[in-house]
Coordinates of C-alpha atoms and ligand atoms in Angstrom, one line a residue:
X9 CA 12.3 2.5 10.2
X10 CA 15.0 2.1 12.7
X11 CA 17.5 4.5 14.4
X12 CA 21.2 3.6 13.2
X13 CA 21.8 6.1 11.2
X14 CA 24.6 8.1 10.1
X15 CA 25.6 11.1 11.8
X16 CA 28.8 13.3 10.9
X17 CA 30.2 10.2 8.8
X18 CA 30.2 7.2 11.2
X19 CA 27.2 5.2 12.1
X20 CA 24.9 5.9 15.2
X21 CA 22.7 4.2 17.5
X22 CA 20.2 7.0 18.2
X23 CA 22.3 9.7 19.6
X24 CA 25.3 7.3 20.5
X25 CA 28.2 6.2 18.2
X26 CA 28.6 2.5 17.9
X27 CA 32.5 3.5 18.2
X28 CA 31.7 4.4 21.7
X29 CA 30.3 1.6 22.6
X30 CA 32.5 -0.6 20.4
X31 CA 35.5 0.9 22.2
X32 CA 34.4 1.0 25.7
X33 CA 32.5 -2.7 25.8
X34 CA 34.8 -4.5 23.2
X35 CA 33.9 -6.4 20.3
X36 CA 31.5 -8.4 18.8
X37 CA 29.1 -6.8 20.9
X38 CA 25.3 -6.6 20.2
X39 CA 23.2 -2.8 20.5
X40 CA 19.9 -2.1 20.6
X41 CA 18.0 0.7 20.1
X42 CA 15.1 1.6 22.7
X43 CA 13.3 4.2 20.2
X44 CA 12.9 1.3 17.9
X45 CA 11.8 -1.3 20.2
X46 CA 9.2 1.1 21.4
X47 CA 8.7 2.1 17.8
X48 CA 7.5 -1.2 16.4
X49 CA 5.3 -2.1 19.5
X50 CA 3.2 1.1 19.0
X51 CA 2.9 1.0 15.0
X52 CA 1.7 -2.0 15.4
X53 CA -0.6 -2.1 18.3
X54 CA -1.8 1.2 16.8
X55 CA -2.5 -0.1 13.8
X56 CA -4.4 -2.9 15.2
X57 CA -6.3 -0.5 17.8
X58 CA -7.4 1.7 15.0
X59 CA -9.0 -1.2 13.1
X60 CA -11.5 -1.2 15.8
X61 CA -10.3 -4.2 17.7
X62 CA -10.9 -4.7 21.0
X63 CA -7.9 -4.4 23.8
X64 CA -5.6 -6.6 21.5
X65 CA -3.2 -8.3 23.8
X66 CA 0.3 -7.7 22.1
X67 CA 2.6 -11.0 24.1
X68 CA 5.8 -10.2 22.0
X69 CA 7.2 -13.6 21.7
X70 CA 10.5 -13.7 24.3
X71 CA 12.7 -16.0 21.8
X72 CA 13.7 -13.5 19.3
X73 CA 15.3 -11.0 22.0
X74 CA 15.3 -12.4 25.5
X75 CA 16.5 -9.8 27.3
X76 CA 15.7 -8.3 30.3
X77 CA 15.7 -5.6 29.6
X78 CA 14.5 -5.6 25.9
X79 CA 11.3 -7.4 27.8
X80 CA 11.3 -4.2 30.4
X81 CA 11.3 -1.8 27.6
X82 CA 8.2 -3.6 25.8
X83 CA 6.5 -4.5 29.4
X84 CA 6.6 -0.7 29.9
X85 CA 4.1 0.2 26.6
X86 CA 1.9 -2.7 28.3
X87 CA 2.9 -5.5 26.1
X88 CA 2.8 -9.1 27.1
X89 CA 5.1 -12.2 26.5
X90 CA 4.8 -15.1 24.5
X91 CA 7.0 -17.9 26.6
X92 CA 8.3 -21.7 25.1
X93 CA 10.1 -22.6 28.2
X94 CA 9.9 -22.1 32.4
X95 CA 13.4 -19.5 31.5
X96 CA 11.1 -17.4 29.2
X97 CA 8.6 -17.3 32.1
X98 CA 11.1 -16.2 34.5
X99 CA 12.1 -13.8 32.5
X100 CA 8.9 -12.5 31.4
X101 CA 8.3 -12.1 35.2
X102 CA 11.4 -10.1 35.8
X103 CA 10.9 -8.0 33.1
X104 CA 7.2 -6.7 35.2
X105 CA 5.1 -8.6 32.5
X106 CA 1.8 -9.1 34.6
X107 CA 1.2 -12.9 34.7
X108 CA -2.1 -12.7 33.3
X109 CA -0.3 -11.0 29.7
X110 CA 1.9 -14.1 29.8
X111 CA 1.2 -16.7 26.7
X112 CA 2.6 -20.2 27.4
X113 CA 3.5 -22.0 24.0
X114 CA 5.5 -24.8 22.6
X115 CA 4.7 -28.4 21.9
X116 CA 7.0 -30.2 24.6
X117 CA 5.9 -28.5 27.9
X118 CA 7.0 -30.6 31.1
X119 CA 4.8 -31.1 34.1
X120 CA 7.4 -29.2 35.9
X121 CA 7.2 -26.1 33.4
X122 CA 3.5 -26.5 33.7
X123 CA 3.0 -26.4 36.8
X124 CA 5.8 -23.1 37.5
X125 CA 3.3 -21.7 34.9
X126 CA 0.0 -22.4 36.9
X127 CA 1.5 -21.2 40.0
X128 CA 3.0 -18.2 38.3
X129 CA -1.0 -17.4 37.2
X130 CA 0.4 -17.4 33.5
X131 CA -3.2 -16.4 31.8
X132 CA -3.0 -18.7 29.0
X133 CA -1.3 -22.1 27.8
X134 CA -1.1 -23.2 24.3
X135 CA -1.9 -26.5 24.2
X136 CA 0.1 -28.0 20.9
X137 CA -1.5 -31.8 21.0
X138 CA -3.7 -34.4 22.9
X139 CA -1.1 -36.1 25.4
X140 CA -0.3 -32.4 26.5
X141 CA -3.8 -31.2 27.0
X142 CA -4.0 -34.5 29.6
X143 CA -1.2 -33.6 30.9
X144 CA -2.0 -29.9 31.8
X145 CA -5.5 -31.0 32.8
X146 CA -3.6 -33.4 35.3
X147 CA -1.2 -31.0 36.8
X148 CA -4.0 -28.7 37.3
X149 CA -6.0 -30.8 39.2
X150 CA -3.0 -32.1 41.6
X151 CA -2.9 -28.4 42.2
X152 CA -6.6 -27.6 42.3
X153 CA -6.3 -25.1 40.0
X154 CA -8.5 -24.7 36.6
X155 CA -5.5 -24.2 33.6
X156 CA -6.6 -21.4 31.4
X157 CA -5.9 -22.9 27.9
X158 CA -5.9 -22.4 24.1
X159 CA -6.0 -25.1 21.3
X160 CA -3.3 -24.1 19.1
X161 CA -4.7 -25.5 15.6
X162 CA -2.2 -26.3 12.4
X163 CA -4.5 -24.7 9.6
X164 CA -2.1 -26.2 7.0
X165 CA -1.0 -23.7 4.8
X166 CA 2.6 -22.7 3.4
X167 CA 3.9 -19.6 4.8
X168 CA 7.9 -18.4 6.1
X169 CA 10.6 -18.2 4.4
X170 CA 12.9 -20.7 5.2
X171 CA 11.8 -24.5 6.2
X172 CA 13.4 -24.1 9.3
X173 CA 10.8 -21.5 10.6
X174 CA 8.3 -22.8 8.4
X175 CA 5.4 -23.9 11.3
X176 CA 1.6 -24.2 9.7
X177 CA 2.2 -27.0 7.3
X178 CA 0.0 -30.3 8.3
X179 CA 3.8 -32.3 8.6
X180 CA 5.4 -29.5 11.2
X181 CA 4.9 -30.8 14.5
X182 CA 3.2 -27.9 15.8
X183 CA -0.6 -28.2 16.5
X184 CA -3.6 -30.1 15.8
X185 CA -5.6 -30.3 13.1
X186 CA -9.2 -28.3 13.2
X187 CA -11.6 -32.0 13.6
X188 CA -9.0 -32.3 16.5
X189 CA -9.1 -28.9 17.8
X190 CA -12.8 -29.3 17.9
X191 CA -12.8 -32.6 19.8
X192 CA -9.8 -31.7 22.1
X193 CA -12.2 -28.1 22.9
X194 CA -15.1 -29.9 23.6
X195 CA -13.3 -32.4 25.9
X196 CA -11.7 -29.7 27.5
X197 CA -14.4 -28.0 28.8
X198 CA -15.6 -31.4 30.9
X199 CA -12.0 -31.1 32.5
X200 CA -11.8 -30.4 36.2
X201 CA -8.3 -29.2 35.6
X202 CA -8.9 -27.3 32.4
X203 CA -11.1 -23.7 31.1
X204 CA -11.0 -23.7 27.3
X205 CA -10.5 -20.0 26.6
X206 CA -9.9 -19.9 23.0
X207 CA -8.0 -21.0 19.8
X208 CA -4.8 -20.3 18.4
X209 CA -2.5 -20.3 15.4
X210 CA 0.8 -19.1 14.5
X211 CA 1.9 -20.5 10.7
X212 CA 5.6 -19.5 10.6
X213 CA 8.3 -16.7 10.8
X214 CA 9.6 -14.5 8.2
X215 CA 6.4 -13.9 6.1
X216 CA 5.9 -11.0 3.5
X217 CA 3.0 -11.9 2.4
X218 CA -0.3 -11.5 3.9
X219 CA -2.6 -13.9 0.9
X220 CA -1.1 -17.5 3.5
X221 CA -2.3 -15.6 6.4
X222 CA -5.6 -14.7 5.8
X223 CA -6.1 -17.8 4.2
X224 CA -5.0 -19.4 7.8
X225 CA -7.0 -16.6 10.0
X226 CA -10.3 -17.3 7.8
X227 CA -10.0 -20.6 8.8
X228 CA -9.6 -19.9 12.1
X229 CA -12.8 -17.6 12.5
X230 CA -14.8 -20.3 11.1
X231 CA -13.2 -23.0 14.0
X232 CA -14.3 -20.2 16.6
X233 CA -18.0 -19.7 14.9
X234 CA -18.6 -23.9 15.0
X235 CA -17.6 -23.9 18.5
X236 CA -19.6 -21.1 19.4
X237 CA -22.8 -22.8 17.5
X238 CA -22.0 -26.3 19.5
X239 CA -22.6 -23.8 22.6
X240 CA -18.8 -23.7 23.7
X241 CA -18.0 -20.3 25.2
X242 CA -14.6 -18.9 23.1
X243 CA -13.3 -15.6 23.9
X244 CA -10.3 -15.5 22.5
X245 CA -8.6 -15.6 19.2
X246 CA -4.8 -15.7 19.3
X247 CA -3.4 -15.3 15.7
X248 CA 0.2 -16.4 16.7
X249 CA 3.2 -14.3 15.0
X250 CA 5.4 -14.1 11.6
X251 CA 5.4 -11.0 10.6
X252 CA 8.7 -10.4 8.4
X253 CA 10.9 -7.4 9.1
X254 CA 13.2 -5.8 6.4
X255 CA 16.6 -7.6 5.4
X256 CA 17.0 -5.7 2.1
X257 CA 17.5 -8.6 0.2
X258 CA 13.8 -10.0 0.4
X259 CA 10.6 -8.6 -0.6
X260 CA 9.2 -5.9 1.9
X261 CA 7.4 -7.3 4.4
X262 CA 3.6 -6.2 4.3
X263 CA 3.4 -2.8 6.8
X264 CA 1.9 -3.2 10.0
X265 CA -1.4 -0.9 9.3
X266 CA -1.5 -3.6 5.5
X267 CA -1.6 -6.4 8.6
X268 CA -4.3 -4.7 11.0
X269 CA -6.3 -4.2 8.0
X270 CA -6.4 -7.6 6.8
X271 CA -7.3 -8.8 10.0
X272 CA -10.1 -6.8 10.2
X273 CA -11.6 -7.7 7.3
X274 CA -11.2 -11.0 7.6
X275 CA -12.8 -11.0 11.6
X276 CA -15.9 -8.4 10.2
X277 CA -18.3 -8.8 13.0
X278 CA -16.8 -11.2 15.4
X279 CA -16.9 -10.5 18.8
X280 CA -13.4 -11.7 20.1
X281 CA -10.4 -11.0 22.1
X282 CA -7.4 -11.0 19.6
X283 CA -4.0 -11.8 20.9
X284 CA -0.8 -11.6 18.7
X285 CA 2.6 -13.1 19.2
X286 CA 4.8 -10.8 17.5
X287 CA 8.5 -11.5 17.9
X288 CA 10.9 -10.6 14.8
X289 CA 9.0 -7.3 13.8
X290 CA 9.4 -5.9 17.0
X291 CA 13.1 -7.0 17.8
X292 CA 15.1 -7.3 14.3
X293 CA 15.4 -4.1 13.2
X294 CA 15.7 -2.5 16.6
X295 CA 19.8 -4.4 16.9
X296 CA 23.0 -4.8 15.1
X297 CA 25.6 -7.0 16.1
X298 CA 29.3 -4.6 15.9
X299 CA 32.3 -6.7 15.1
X300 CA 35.7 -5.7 14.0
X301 CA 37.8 -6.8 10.7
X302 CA 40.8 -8.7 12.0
X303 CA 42.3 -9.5 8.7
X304 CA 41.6 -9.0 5.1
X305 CA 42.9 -12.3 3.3
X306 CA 43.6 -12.8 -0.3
X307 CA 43.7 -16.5 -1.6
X308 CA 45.8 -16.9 -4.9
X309 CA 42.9 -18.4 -6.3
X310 CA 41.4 -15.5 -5.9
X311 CA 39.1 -15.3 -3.0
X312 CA 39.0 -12.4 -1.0
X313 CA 38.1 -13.0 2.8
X314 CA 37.1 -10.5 5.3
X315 CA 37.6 -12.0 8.9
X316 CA 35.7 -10.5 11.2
X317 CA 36.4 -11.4 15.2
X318 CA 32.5 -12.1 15.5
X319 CA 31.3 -15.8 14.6
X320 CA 28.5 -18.3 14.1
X321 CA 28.4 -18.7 17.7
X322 CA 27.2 -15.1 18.0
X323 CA 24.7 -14.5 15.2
X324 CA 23.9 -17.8 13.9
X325 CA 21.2 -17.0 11.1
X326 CA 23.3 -17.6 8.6
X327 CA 24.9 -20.7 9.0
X328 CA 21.4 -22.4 10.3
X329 CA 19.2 -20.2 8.0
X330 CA 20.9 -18.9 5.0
X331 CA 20.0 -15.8 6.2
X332 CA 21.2 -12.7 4.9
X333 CA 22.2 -9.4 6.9
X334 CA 23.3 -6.0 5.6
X335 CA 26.6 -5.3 6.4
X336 CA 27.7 -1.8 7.1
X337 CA 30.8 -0.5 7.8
X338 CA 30.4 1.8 11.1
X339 CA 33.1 4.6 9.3
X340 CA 32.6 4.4 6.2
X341 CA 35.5 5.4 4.0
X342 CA 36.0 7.3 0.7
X343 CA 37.4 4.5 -2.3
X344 CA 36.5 1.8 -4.6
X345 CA 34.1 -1.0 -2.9
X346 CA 35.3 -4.9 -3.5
X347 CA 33.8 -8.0 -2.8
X348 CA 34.6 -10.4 0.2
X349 CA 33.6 -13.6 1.8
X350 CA 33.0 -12.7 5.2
X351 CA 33.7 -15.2 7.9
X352 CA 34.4 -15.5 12.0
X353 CA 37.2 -17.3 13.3
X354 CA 35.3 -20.7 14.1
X355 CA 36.7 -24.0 13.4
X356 CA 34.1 -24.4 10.0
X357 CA 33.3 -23.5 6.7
X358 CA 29.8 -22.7 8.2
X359 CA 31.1 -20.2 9.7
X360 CA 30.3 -17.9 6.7
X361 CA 28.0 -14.9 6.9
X362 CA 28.3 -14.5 3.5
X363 CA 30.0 -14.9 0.0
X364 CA 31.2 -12.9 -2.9
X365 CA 29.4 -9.8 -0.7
X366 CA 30.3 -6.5 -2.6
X367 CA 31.1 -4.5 0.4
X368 CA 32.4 -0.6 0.7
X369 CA 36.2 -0.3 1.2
X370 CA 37.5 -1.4 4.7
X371 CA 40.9 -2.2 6.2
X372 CA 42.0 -4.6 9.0
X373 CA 41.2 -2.9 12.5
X374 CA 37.4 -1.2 11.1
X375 CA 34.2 -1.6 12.7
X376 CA 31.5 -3.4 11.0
X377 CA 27.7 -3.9 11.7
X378 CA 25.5 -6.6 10.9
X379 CA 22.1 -5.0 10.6
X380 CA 19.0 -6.1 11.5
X381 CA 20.5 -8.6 13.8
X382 CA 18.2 -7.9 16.9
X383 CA 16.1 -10.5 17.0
X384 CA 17.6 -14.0 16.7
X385 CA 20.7 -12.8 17.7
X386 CA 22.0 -12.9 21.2
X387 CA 19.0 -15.2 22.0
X388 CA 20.6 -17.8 19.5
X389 CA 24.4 -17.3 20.7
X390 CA 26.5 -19.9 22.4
X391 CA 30.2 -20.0 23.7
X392 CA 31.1 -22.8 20.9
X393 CA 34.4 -22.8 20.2
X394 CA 34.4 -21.7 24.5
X395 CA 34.1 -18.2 22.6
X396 CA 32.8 -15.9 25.4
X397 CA 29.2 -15.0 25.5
X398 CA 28.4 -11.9 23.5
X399 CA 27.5 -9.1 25.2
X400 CA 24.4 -6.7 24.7
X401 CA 24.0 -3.0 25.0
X402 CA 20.9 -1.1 24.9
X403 CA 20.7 2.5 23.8
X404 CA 18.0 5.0 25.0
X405 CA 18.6 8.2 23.4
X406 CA 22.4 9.5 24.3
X407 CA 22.4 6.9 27.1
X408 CA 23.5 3.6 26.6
X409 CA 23.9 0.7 29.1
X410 CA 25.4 -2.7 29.6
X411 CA 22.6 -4.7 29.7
X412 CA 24.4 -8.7 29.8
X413 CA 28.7 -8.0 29.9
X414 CA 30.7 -10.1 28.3
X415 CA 31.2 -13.5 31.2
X416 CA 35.0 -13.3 31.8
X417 CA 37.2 -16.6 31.1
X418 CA 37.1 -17.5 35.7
X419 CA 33.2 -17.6 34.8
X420 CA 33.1 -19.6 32.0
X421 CA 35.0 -22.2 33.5
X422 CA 33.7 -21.8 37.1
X423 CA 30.3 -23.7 35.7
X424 CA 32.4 -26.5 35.3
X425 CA 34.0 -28.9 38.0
X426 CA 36.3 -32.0 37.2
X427 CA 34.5 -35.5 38.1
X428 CA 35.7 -37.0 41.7
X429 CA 37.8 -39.7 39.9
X430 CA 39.5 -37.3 37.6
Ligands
PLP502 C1 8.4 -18.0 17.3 C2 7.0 -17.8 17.6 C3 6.4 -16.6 17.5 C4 7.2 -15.4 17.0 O1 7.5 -15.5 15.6 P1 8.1 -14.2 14.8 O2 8.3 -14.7 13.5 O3 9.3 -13.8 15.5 O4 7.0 -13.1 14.9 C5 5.1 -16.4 17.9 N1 4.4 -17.5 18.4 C6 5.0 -18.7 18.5 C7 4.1 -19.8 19.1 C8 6.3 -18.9 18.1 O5 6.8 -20.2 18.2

């Protein structure tokens, strides 16, 4: 469920046009919708509440939508953030996302990050391998503080769609395996600098179906009930992220209440904090990236190409990912539809969004919208091709704001200086 629907023949972001917005903030521009942001955050942390688990602590993981204000919006239902780098901290922090709901992750922290983090009171680090858990018990101590940390454990399974996001596997490089998780917990808790809190998990992005996860999250409870029995305090199990949202080209991702029940039958009886690291199935649905057609191009051979002034550079999924979007056009028009390759301007062949798409009928100048493009987006985009950042715009009902303009040319190349001999 998301708001972009159409109203009176052209498409809306809850009670605003995306013409509106198109017009007045240029194009490509990304929009997001506030309703569904909010949306997704309470299905699912209802869902999880009404399975009887206690206080779940929801850290919506920062990389799919970065935002500050996406994060604000979440921070306000009391969700917490999932961080990979000292950025994502800083932004979590911004946002109002209470240090203790922070969740530090990612397998090449620095001492620097690490120690931001500690100072920050960031209430948990993931701790991806040995060498980091020494390190983080080291920076800990040089600032005589105890690190709160979690093992995050690699329960080897297949799950995700693509290889790319494809995380619990025994070859990724995230995690340890469960002997090590059970070593590197017990040697934790004789660390001055460390406080083993808990284990953690998250097997990949993209899933739509739940049999891989509670495979993984079985295996998990039983690493938390032979710590327990080796008299190691755990009170917390954080079962990562992954949930799929809708692209409406792959199989429906399970529903959020199909999820909460799972997990609850699969944690029966233990006594735990749960955390969950949601990221995609709150964001991805709740955007759309709006780009205009700048030409329509017929190739004798036959090819039919819609160029669009939107690129790889803004909405990367599917050159790195083979991702597919729905593409909608934002005033749809009466006649026959045809089918198009639909490409950006780039310098590349990867910069393709698709091929041989059937589309609806559209003529140079329309508006088009990439759908569920709001997570993995505008956190992904770059100014290759020194194309200017894309901007975002969130909606809130008939409101809308500019929440990141578009940089203008004097700031793109004011972050650059020549060298003194140039
Ligand atoms: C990317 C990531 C997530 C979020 O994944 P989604 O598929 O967007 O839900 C959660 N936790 C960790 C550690 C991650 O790296």
């Amino acid at each position: 469920m998301n708001h972009f629907e159409l109203q009176g023949g052209e498409l809306y972001c809850e009670d605003v046009p995306l013409a509106k917005i198109a017009e007045a903030v240029g194009t490509p521009v990304y929009v997001y919708s506030s309703a569904t942001l909010e949306r997704h955050f309470t299905v699912l942390r209802d869902a999880l509440v009404a399975e009887g688990l206690r206080a779940p602590l929801i850290a919506y993981a920062v990389k799919a939508n970065s935002n500050v204000a996406v994060l604000a919006t979440l921070a306000a239902l009391g969700a917490g953030a999932d961080v990979v780098s000292e950025g994502e901290i800083r932004r979590a922090l911004k946002a109002g996302v209470p240090p203790g709901r922070i969740v530090f992750s990612g397998v090449g922290k620095t001492a620097g990050e690490i120690a931001f983090a500690l100072q920050s009171g960031v209430g948990e680090i993931n701790v991806e391998s040995e060498p980091e858990l020494n390190l983080i018990n080291k920076v800990g101590q040089e600032l005589g503080l105890r690190a709160t940390v979690a093992i995050r454990v690699n329960p080897d399974v297949e799950a995700g769609g693509h290889a790319k996001i494809s995380t619990g596997k025994a070859d990724n490089k995230f995690g340890v395996s469960f002997g090590e998780a059970e070593r590197l917990y017990a040697n934790a808790a004789n660390m001055a600098g460390l406080r083993p809190v808990g284990v953690t998990c998250h097997i990949g992005s993209q899933i739509t179906d739940l049999a891989p996860m509670a495979a993984a999250f079985a295996k998990m409870r039983g690493l938390v009930e032979r710590l327990r029995a080796e008299g190691l305090p755990v009170e917390r199990l954080d079962l990562g992220g992954g949930l799929g949202a809708p692209y409406f080209n792959t199989p429906e991702p399970p529903a959020p209440d199909a999820y909460a029940a799972m997990i609850a039958q699969t944690m029966r009886g233990l006594d735990i904090q749960f955390a969950f690291e949601p990221g995609r199935m709150v964001a991805a649905n709740a955007g759309v990236l709006v780009a205009r057609v700048l030409h329509i191009h017929e190739r004798p051979e036959g090819r039919r190409f819609l160029v669009l002034d939107a690129a790889m550079n803004d909405l990367l999924r599917p050159a790195m990912y083979d991702a597919y979007h729905d593409i909608r056009p934002v005033k749809p028009r009466d006649g026959e539809p045809a089918a198009y390759d639909v490409v950006g301007p780039i310098c590349e062949t990867g910069d393709t969004f698709t091929r041989d798409r059937t589309l609806p009928p559209l003529e140079p100048g329309d508006l088009v919208a990439f759908m569920t493009a709001g997570a993995y987006g505008a956190a992904m985009a770059s100014e290759y091709n020194s194309r200017l950042l894309v901007p975002e715009v969130l909606v809130k009902g008939a409101e809308y704001a500019v929440v990141r303009p578009r940089p203008t040319y004097e700031d793109m190349l004011a972050r650059e200086r020549p060298a003194p001999w140039l």
